[in-house]
Coordinates of C-alpha atoms and ligand atoms in Angstrom, one line a residue:
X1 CA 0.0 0.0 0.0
X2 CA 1.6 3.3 -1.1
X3 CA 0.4 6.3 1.4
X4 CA 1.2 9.6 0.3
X5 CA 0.7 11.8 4.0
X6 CA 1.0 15.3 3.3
X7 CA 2.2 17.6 6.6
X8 CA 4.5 14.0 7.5
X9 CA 7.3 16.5 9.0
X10 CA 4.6 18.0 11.5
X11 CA 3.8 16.7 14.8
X12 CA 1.1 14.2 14.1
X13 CA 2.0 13.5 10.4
X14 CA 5.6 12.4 11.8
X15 CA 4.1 10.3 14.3
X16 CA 1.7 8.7 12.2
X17 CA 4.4 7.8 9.4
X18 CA 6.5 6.6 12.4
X19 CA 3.3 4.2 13.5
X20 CA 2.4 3.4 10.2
X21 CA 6.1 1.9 9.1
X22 CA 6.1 -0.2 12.7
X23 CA 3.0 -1.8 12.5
X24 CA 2.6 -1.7 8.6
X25 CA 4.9 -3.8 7.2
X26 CA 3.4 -3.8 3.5
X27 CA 2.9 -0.2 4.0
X28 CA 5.7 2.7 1.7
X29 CA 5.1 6.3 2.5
X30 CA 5.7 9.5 0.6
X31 CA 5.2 13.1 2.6
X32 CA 5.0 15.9 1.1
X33 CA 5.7 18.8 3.0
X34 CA 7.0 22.4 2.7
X35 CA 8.8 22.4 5.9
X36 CA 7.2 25.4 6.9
X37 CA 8.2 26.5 10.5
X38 CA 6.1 23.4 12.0
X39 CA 7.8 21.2 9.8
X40 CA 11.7 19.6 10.9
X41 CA 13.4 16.8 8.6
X42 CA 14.2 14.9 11.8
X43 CA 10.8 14.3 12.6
X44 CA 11.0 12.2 9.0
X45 CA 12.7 8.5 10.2
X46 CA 15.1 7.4 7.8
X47 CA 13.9 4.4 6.3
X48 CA 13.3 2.9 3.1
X49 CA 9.8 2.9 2.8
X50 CA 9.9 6.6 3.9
X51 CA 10.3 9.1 1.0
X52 CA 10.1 13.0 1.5
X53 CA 9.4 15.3 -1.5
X54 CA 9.3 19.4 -0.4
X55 CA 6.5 21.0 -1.6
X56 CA 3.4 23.0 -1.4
X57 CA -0.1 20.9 -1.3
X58 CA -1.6 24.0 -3.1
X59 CA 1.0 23.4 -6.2
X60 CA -1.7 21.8 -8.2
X61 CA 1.2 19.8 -10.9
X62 CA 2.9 18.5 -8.3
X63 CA -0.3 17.1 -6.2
X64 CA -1.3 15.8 -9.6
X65 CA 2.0 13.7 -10.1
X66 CA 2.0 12.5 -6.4
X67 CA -1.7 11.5 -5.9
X68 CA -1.7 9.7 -8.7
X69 CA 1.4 7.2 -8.3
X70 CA -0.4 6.6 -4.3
X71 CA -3.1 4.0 -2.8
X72 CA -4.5 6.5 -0.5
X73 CA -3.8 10.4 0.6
X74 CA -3.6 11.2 4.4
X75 CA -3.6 14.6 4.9
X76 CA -2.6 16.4 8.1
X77 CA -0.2 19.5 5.6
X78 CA -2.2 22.8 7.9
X79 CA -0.8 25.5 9.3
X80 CA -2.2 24.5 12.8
X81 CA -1.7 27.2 15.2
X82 CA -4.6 30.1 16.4
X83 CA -2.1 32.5 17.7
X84 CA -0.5 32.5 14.0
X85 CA -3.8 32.5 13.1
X86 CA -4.7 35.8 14.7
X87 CA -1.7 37.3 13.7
X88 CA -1.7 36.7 9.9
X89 CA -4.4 34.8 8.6
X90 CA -3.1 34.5 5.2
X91 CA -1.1 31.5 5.4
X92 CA -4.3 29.5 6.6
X93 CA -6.5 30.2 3.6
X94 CA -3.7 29.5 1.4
X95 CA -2.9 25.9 2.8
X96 CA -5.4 25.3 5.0
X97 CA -8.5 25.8 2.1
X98 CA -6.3 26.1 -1.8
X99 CA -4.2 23.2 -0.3
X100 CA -7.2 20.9 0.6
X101 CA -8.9 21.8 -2.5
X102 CA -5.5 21.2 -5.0
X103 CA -5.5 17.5 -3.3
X104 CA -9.4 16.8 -3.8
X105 CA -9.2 17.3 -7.5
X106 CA -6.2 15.5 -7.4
X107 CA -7.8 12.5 -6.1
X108 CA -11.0 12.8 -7.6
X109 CA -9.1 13.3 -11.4
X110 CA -6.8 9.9 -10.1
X111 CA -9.9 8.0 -8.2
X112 CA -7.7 8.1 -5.2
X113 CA -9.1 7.4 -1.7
X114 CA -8.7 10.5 0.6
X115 CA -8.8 11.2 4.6
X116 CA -8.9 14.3 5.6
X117 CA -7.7 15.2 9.0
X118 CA -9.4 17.8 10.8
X119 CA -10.2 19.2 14.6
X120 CA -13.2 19.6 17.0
X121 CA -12.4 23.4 16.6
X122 CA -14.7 23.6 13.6
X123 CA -17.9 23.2 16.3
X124 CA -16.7 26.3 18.0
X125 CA -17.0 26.0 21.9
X126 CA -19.0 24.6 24.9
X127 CA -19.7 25.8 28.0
X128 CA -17.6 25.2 31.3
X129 CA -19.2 22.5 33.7
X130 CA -21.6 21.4 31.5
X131 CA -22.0 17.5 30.6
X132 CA -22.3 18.4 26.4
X133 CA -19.6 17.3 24.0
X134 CA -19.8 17.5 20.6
X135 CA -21.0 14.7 18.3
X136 CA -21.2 14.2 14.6
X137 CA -23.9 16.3 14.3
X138 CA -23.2 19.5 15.7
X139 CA -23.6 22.2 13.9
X140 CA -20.3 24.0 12.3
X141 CA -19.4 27.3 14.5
X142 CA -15.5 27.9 14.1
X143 CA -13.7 31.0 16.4
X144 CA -10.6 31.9 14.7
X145 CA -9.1 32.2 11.5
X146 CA -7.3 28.5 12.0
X147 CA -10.7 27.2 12.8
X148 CA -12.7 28.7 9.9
X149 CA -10.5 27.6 7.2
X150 CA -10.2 24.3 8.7
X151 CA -14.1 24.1 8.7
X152 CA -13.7 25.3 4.8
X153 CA -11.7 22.6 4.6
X154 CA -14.2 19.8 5.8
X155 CA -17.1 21.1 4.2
X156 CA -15.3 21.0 0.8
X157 CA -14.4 17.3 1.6
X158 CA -18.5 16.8 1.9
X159 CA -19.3 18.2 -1.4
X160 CA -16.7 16.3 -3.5
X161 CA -18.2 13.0 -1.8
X162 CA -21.8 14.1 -2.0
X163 CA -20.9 15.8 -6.2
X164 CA -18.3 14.0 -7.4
X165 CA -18.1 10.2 -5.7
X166 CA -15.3 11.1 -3.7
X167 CA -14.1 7.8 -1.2
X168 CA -13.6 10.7 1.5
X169 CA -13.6 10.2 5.1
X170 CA -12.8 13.0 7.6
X171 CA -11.8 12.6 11.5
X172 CA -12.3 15.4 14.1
X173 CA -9.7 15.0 17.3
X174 CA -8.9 17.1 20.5
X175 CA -6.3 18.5 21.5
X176 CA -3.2 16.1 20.8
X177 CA 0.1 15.7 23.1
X178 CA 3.2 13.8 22.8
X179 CA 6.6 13.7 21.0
X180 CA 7.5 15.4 18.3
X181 CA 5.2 18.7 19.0
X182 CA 6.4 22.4 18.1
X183 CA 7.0 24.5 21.1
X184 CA 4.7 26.9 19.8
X185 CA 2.0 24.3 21.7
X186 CA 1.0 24.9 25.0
X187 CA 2.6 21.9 26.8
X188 CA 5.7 21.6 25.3
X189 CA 5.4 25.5 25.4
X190 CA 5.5 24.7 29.0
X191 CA 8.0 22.4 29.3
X192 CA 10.8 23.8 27.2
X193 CA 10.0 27.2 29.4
X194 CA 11.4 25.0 32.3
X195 CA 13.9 23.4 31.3
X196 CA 14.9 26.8 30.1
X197 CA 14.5 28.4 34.0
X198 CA 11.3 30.4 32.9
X199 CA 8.0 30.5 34.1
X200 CA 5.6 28.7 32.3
X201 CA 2.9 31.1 30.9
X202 CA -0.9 30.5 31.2
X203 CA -3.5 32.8 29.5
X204 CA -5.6 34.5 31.3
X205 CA -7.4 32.7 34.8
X206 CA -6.7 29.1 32.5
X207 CA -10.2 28.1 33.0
X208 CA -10.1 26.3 29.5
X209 CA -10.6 22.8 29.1
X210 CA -9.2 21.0 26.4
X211 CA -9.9 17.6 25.7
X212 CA -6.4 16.0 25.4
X213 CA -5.1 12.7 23.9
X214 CA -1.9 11.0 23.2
X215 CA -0.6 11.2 19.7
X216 CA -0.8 7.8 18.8
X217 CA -4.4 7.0 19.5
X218 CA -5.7 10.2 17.5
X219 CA -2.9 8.1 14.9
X220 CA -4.3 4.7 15.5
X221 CA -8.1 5.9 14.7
X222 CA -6.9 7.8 11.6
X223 CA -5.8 3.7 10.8
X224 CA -8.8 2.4 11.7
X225 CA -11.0 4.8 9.6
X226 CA -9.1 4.4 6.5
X227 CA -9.3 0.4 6.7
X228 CA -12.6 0.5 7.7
X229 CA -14.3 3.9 7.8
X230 CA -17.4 4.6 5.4
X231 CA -16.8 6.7 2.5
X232 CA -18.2 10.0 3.2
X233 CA -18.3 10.0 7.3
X234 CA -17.2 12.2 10.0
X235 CA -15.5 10.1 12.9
X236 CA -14.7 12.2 16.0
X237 CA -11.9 11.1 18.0
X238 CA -11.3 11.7 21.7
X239 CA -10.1 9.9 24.7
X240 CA -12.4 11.7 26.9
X241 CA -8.8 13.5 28.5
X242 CA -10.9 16.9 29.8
X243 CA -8.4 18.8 31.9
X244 CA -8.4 22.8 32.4
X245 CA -5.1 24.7 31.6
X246 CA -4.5 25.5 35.2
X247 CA -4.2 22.3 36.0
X248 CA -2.5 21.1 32.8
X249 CA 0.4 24.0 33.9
X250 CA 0.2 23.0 37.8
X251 CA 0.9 19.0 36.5
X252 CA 3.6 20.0 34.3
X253 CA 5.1 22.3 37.1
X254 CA 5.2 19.4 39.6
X255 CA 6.6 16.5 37.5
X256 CA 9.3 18.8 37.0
X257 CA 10.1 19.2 40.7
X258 CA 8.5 22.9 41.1
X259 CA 6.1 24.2 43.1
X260 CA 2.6 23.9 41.1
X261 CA 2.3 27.8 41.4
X262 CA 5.7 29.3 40.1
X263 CA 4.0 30.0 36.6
X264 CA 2.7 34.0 35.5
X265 CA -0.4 34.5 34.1
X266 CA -0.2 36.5 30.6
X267 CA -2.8 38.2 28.4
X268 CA -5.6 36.0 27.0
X269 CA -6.2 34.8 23.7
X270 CA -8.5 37.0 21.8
X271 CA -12.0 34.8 21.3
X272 CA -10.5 31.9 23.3
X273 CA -12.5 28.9 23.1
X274 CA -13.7 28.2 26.4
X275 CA -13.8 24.3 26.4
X276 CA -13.9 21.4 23.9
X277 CA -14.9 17.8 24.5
X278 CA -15.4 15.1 22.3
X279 CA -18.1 11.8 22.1
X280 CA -16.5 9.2 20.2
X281 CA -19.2 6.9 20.7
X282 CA -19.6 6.3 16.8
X283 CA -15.6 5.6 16.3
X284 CA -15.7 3.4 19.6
X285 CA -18.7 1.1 18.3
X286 CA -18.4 1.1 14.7
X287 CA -14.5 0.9 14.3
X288 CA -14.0 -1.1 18.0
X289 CA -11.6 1.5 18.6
X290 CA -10.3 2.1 22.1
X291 CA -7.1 4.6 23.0
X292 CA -4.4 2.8 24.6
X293 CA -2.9 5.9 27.0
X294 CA -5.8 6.3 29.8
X295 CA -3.4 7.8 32.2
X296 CA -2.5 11.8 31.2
X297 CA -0.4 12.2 34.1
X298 CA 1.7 9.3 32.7
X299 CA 2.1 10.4 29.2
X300 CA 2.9 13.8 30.6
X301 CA 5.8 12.4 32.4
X302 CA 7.0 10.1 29.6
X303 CA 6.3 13.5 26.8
X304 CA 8.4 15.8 29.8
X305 CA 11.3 12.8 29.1
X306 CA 11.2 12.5 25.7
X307 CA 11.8 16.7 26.0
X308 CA 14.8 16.7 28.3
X309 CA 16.3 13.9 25.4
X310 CA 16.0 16.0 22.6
X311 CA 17.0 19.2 22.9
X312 CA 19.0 19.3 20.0
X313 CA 15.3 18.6 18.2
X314 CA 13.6 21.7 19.6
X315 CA 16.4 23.8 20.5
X316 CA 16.5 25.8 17.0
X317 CA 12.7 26.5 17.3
X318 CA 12.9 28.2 20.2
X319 CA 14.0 31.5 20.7
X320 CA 12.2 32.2 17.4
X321 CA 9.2 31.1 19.2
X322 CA 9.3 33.3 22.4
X323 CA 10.3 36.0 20.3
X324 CA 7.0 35.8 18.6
X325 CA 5.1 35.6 22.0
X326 CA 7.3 38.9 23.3
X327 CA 6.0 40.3 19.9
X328 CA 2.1 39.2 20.9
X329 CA 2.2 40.0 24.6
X330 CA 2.0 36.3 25.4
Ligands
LIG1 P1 2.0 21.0 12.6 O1 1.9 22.5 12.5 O2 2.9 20.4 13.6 O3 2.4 20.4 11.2 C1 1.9 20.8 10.0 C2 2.9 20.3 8.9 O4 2.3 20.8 7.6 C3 4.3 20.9 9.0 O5 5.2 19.9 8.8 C4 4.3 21.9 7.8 O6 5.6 22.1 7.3 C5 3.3 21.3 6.8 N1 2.8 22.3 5.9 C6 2.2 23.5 6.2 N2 1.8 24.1 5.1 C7 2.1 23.3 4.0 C8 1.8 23.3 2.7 N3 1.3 24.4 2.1 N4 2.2 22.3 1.9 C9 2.7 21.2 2.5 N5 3.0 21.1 3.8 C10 2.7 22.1 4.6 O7 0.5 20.5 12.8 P2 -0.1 19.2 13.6 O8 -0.3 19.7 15.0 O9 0.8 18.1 13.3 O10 -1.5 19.1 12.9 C11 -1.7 18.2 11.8 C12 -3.1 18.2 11.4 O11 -3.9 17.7 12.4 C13 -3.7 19.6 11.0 O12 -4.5 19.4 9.9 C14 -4.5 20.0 12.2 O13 -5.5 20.9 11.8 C15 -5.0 18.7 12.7 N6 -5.2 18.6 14.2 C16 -4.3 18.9 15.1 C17 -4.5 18.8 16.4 C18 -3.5 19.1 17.5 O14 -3.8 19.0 18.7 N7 -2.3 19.5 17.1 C19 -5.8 18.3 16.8 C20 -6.7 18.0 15.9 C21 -6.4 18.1 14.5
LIG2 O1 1.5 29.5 26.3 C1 0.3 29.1 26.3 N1 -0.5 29.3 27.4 C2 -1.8 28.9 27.4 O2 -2.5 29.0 28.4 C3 -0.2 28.5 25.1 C4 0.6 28.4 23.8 C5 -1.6 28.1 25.1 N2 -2.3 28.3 26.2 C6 -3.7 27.8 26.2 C7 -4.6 28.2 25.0 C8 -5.5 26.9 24.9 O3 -6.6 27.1 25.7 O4 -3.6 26.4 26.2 C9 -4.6 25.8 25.4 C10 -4.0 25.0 24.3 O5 -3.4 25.9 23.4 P1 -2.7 25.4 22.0 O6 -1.7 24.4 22.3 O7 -2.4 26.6 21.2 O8 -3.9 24.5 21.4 P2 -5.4 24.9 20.9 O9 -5.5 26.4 20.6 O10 -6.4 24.3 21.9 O11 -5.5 24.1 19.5 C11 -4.9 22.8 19.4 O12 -5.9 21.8 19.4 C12 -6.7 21.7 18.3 C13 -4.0 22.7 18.1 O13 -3.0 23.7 18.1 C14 -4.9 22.7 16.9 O14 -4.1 22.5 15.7 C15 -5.9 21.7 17.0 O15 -6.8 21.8 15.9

C-alpha cells in the first residue's frame, strides 16, 4: 500500500508515518511537506519505505504527479496554530483551504481514496461545567481564523463526496500531546520554558478545558477509519482527556520538581475557546476503537522525558518562538 501523507514533517503527520512503518509492514510512505516553520526533517525516520518530497499541497502539478502514483492520501499538511492564526491569517486560507482543494481534485481526477484530517475546533466552543460534548452532528461554528478555514476545509471534503463520488472520510480530534510537537503548543510550550528556567505562561485565569489525547491513539483511529471507515463519514476522536489549563500547567510544574504555582499568568487569547470535548461513541462502536494511553499524568511524564532527550530537536525553534510571544504580549 503506497500512502502519500502530506504535513509528514509535522507533529502528528511524523508520528503517524513513524506508526504506520512499525505496524505496517506492507505499508511505503511518501510526505509531502513544505517544511514550513512546524515542519523539521528529523521528525521524518530514515527508512526505506519513507520518502520525503518538499513542496506545497496548493502546487496543483505537483499534487497531480503525487496522488496519482499513491493508494490513499492522508492529509494532516495545515498550518495548525490560532495565535498564528490571529496574527496573519493568510497563510491559513492558502494551505489550509487552496491546499485541501489542490488535493481533492487530485484524487477525484486519479480515483484516489482520501482522509482528511481535521479538529473539534470547527464546532466552536462549549460551556464550562456542563456534561455536552460534541457529536457528529453538531452544527459548524469555528472561532478563529485556523478554525474557519479548517471548517472550509471539511465542508469542501462533503461536497466532493456528495458531487463528485469522492471515497472521502474525515476525523475530528482534541487537543493532541506527545513527542515530536512544536514549542509553539501549549505543553511543550511549557515544558521547554522549564527546562529553560522560565515560568511557564498560562493565558488569562486558565479556565479552559481541552480535551487531550496522546498522539498515537488520535494516529491509531486515523488507521482504523481508513481500513474501515465509510466513504463519506465524519469520525470524531477523543479519549475523553478533559483537563483545564490550570491544571495542565500545575501538573507539568510538579513533574518537573517545582512548586505547582511558580507559573505567570499573561494576556488572553482574543475569542478563546472556552472548552472542547469530544463523544466518540460512533468511532468506539463502529470501528471497535479504544485509545491505549488512559493515564494523562503518565504520558505527561514520559512526553516531559522525551523533551529533556531531545534538545537538539527543539532547540532551533525556540527562541524564534518566544520571540513571537514577546512580539504578541504572550
Ligand atoms: P503542525 O503544524 O505540527 O504540522 C503541519 C505540517 O504541515 C508541517 O510539517 C508543515 O511544514 C506542513 N505544511 C504547512 N503548510 C504546508 C503546505 N502548504 N504544503 C505542504 N506542507 C505544509 O500540525 P499538527 O499539530 O501536526 O496538525 C496536523 C493536522 O492535524 C492539521 O490538519 C491540524 O488541523 C490537525 N489537528 C491537530 C490537532 C493538534 O492538537 N495538534 C488536533 C486535531 C487536529
Ligand atoms: O502558552 C500558552 N499558554 C496557554 O495558556 C499557550 C501556547 C496556550 N495556552 C492555552 C490556550 C489553549 O486554551 O492552552 C490551550 C491549548 O493551546 P494550544 O496548544 O495553542 O492549542 P489549541 O488552541 O487548543 O489548538 C490545538 O488543538 C486543536 C491545536 O493547536 C490545533 O491545531 C488543533 O486543531
Amino acid at each position: 500500500m503506497r500512502l502519500l501523507v502530506t504535513g509528514g514533517a509535522g507533529f502528528i503527520g511524523a508520528n503517524f508515518v513513524r506508526l504506520s512503518l512499525e505496524m505496517r509492514p506492507e505499508v511505503s510512505v511518501t510526505v509531502l511537506d513544505l517544511l514550513t516553520y512546524a515542519g523539521n526533517t528529523a521528525s521524518v525516520p530514515q527508512d526505506p519505505r519513507a520518502t520525503l518530497v518538499k513542496g506545497d499541497v496548493a502546487d496543483a502539478e505537483l499534487v497531480d504527479s503525487l496522488v496519482r502514483e499513491h493508494d490513499a492520501v492522508v492529509h494532516f499538511a495545515a498550518e495548525s496554530h490560532n495565535d498564528n492564526s490571529l496574527d496573519d491569517p493568510t497563510p491559513f486560507v492558502q494551505t489550509n483551504l487552496i491546499g485541501t482543494f489542490q488535493l481533492l481534485e487530485a484524487a477525484r481526477r486519479h480515483g484516489v481514496r482520501f482522509h482528511h484530517v481535521s479538529t473539534d475546533e470547527v464546532y466552536g466552543d462549549l460551556p464550562l461545567g456542563t456534561p455536552d460534548k460534541f457529536t457528529p452532528d453538531t452544527p459548524y461554528n469555528p472561532s478563529s481564523p485556523y478554525s474557519s478555514t479548517k471548517a472550509g476545509s471539511d465542508l469542501m471534503v462533503r461536497a466532493w463526496v456528495r458531487s463528485f463520488g469522492l471515497e472521502a472520510t474525515i476525523s475530528n480530534c482534541s487537543n493532541n500531546y506527545g513527542p515530536f510537537q512544536h514549542v509553539e503548543k501549549f505543553i511543550p510550550r511549557q515544558i521547554t520554558n522549564l527546562i529553560d528556567g522560565v515560568k511557564p505562561k498560562l493565558y488569562g485565569a486558565g479556565l479552559n478545558v481541552r480535551d487531550w489525547i496522546h498522539v498515537d491513539d488520535h494516529n491509531r483511529a486515523v488507521w482504523a477509519i481508513l481500513e474501515k471507515g465509510r466513504a463519506g463519514e465524519t469520525y470524531l476522536i477523543g479519549a475523553d482527556g478533559e483537563v483545564d489549563n490550570k491544571t495542565v500547567i500545575e501538573t507539568v510544574l510538579e513533574l518537573m520538581g517545582h512548586a505547582p504555582d511558580d507559573y505567570e499568568h499573561v494576556a488572553d487569547r482574543p475569542g478563546h475557546d472556552l472548552r472542547y470535548a469530544i463523544d466518540a461513541t460512533k468511532l468506539r462502536d463502529e470501528l471497535g476503537w479504544a485509545p491505549l494511553y488512559g493515564d494523562f499524568r503518565a504520558g505527561l511524564a514520559a512526553t516531559i522525558a522525551w523533551y529533556r532527550d531531545n534538545e537538539p530537536w527543539w532547540r532551533a525553534q525556540k527562541l524564534e518562538t518566544e520571540l513571537k510571544y514577546q512580539r504578541l504580549g504572550r
